[in-house]
Structure formats: structure tokens, C-alpha cells
XYZ file of C-alpha atoms in Angstrom:
210
model
C 0.000 0.000 0.000
C 1.647 3.217 -1.177
C -0.807 5.762 0.255
C -2.587 6.011 3.562
C -6.296 5.291 3.075
C -9.274 7.185 4.455
C -11.140 5.244 7.156
C -14.816 5.862 7.850
C -16.775 5.341 11.065
C -20.363 6.339 11.925
C -19.367 9.890 12.882
C -15.779 10.298 11.750
C -13.455 10.344 8.783
C -9.861 9.355 9.508
C -7.675 10.743 6.741
C -4.056 11.664 6.067
C -2.973 14.989 7.508
C -2.424 17.937 5.157
C -0.280 21.010 5.734
C -3.511 22.990 5.871
C -4.231 21.207 9.184
C -1.178 22.743 10.843
C -2.939 25.684 12.453
C -5.628 23.446 13.950
C -3.028 20.938 15.176
C -1.118 23.710 16.911
C -4.269 25.090 18.530
C -5.506 21.712 19.783
C -2.255 19.959 20.676
C -0.840 23.176 22.083
C -3.145 22.967 25.081
C -1.110 22.168 28.187
C -3.624 19.453 29.165
C -2.805 17.499 25.987
C 0.949 17.715 26.450
C 0.590 16.667 30.091
C -0.781 13.191 29.311
C 1.164 12.441 26.130
C 4.803 11.525 25.916
C 6.190 13.476 22.990
C 3.907 16.444 22.371
C 5.893 19.554 23.314
C 4.656 22.494 25.337
C 4.662 25.227 24.337
C 3.752 24.047 20.841
C 5.651 26.567 18.780
C 5.105 27.870 15.253
C 6.367 25.470 12.606
C 6.220 22.352 14.763
C 2.939 21.137 13.274
C 4.168 21.642 9.714
C 7.380 19.781 10.489
C 5.464 16.876 12.036
C 2.939 16.628 9.204
C 5.760 16.774 6.687
C 7.150 13.453 7.960
C 3.950 11.430 7.542
C 4.125 10.401 3.903
C 7.723 9.201 4.151
C 7.077 7.303 7.382
C 4.067 5.519 5.921
C 5.880 4.629 2.712
C 8.739 3.170 4.757
C 6.303 1.136 6.865
C 7.199 2.922 10.104
C 4.047 4.850 10.960
C 0.441 5.417 9.935
C -0.894 8.748 11.215
C -4.544 9.720 10.764
C -6.325 13.026 11.296
C -9.564 12.485 13.253
C -12.244 14.659 11.646
C -16.002 14.973 12.080
C -18.080 13.839 9.114
C -20.572 16.645 9.549
C -18.209 19.579 9.097
C -14.786 17.970 8.402
C -13.438 19.711 11.504
C -10.213 18.317 12.949
C -10.666 16.989 16.479
C -7.451 15.037 17.053
C -4.968 12.471 15.808
C -4.550 8.709 15.983
C -1.946 6.396 14.575
C 0.260 3.342 14.677
C 4.008 3.233 15.237
C 4.916 0.043 13.399
C 7.690 -2.453 14.080
C 7.499 -4.432 10.877
C 10.136 -7.005 11.783
C 7.902 -8.255 14.580
C 4.545 -7.482 12.919
C 3.470 -5.321 15.839
C 2.575 -1.693 16.435
C 1.861 0.823 19.163
C -1.453 2.660 19.063
C -1.408 6.309 20.072
C -3.932 9.147 20.001
C -4.979 12.533 21.287
C -8.206 14.490 21.072
C -8.398 18.231 21.643
C -10.478 19.556 24.520
C -13.493 20.521 22.326
C -13.872 16.820 21.453
C -13.579 15.381 24.951
C -16.389 13.286 26.342
C -17.862 12.316 22.972
C -16.335 8.869 22.464
C -14.167 9.878 19.527
C -11.077 7.967 20.667
C -12.960 4.693 21.067
C -14.660 5.107 17.700
C -11.460 6.051 15.888
C -9.487 3.402 17.752
C -11.700 0.576 16.528
C -11.189 1.690 12.947
C -7.417 1.900 13.326
C -7.188 -1.495 15.033
C -9.205 -2.976 12.172
C -6.795 -1.327 9.708
C -3.812 -2.721 11.594
C -5.052 -6.284 11.799
C -7.077 -6.590 8.600
C -5.021 -4.482 6.172
C -1.507 -4.399 7.611
C -1.837 -7.986 8.941
C -0.250 -7.179 12.279
C -0.029 -9.836 14.970
C -0.111 -7.527 17.983
C -1.060 -3.942 18.802
C -0.303 -2.383 22.163
C -0.776 0.986 23.813
C 0.438 2.739 26.969
C -0.979 5.292 29.377
C -0.044 7.060 32.595
C -1.818 5.646 35.685
C -2.904 9.211 36.522
C -4.848 9.267 33.236
C -7.389 6.454 33.834
C -9.717 7.749 31.104
C -7.178 6.629 28.530
C -7.136 3.196 30.150
C -10.919 2.992 29.801
C -10.587 3.755 26.077
C -8.162 0.854 25.657
C -10.433 -1.467 27.634
C -13.335 -0.581 25.338
C -11.110 -1.474 22.390
C -10.659 -4.967 23.817
C -7.091 -4.486 24.994
C -5.864 -6.450 27.995
C -3.851 -4.801 30.750
C -0.491 -6.553 30.622
C 1.546 -4.804 33.279
C 3.131 -1.670 34.677
C 6.590 -0.379 33.755
C 7.671 1.373 36.930
C 9.337 4.792 36.634
C 9.730 4.047 32.944
C 9.641 7.607 31.587
C 10.692 11.058 32.719
C 8.027 13.725 32.222
C 8.530 17.327 33.268
C 11.399 16.288 35.496
C 9.457 13.510 37.253
C 9.726 9.751 36.758
C 6.394 8.137 35.939
C 4.976 4.650 35.629
C 3.515 3.445 32.334
C 0.640 0.938 32.063
C 0.905 -1.381 29.039
C -2.185 -2.862 27.344
C -2.284 -5.095 24.290
C -4.421 -7.122 21.939
C -3.420 -10.006 19.678
C -4.648 -10.757 16.192
C -6.576 -13.850 17.277
C -8.246 -11.851 20.023
C -9.436 -9.281 17.505
C -11.038 -11.794 15.162
C -13.938 -13.990 16.144
C -12.662 -16.621 13.731
C -9.973 -16.603 11.027
C -11.277 -15.210 7.765
C -14.368 -13.550 9.229
C -15.336 -9.946 9.902
C -13.801 -8.702 13.139
C -15.880 -8.377 16.286
C -14.749 -4.802 16.808
C -15.255 -3.997 13.151
C -18.898 -4.858 13.666
C -18.999 -2.862 16.884
C -17.556 0.178 15.122
C -20.727 0.441 13.063
C -22.857 0.754 16.194
C -23.473 3.928 18.153
C -20.328 4.662 20.205
C -20.172 4.971 23.950
C -18.630 8.056 25.506
C -15.760 8.745 27.885
C -15.609 11.660 30.313
C -12.200 12.602 28.948
C -10.472 10.651 26.224
C -6.993 11.967 25.663
C -4.053 9.576 25.983
C -0.573 8.681 24.955
C 0.204 8.806 21.261
C 3.382 7.038 20.144
C 4.960 10.192 18.770
C 1.913 12.135 17.583
């Protein structure tokens, strides 16, 4: 696959980022609350950072390293966040990451987008495992992963340094056979993605390097 596809859910379109999204990315990701619960989003989010980040996407997808999607509403095409996979092709696995700007909190967008991206990872990229991480102090992100069918696998103690403090990381994962009901059939979560989504009180979380 040479180009990132557009994924559709009941309320969302997940599409490749364009440079025209840079201003919205800066406004949404530049909120201190987003940077606080993600690992690699800087704060302050300075001019030019969004353009630089978006400019890497095509190359990273072509090389099989990452797949980064803009989360947009179907109704008005407004950008609400980002979701993607950081891919380790040699092991057929990937890390799921995401963030949603404050205006989109509490509307279930991460769960809805996450199901579509997991389906893309398992059904199109043929991955064997997808995992995700979150800070224990951000339990809303853990609830998103639970809704996606991920299993809590453990805690990496004092694994990262954030704002000068060492923090634990909770690791969750899902295997290919856990995603599919049976080999060769439509995925359980793929079916669920077509149903009305549930909501989370606050659904921002770690995003690989988004």
C-alpha cells in the first residue's frame, strides 16, 4: 500500500494529515492538558512544529514505520485530534497512540477512531499484535483501551521522565486472534464500530509520537 487510506466510522473520517491542518493541530495539541498526558507532544507548541510533524507522515508511511490519521467529524470535516500506529514491521506489531483536543472530549471519539485503526492494523496491515500505553494518573485513557478490547499486561515502573518527574507506564495489548472472532471472518470490533459509540468523560491519551 503506497498511500494512507481514508477510514470511515459512523461519525468520523480518519484521513491523512495535510499542511492545511497545521494551524488546527497547533491550537488543539498546544493545550497544556494534551501535552501533560502524552509523551512526545511539546509544550509550548511553537510555530512550525505542526508543519514539520505533518511533513514526515508520507515518508514514514511509505517506509512502513508509521500510519498517522487526522480524526475529523463527518458533519463539518473539523479536525478533532490524531490517531496512529508506530509500526515495528520485523515483529509485525505496532503501538497505538492518540490525542483528542479539549473541544472533542467526552464524545467517544477515541474509542470510535481506535476501533477503525485497530481494524486497519489487523485486517489491512496484517499485524499480529497492537499495544498501547498510558499514565496511571490518566485512567480515562485506560478505559478507552479497555473498550477497544485491549488487555492490561503490566506496569513499567518509573519508565519515563516527564517534566522532570519519573512516571509509571501501564501497558495494554491485543493479539490478532483476540481481535477476530474466527480466522477469515469480519472482526468483532469492526462490527462494533458500526454501532453507536459509547462516551468517555475525557479521552486523551498517549500517542506514540503524535
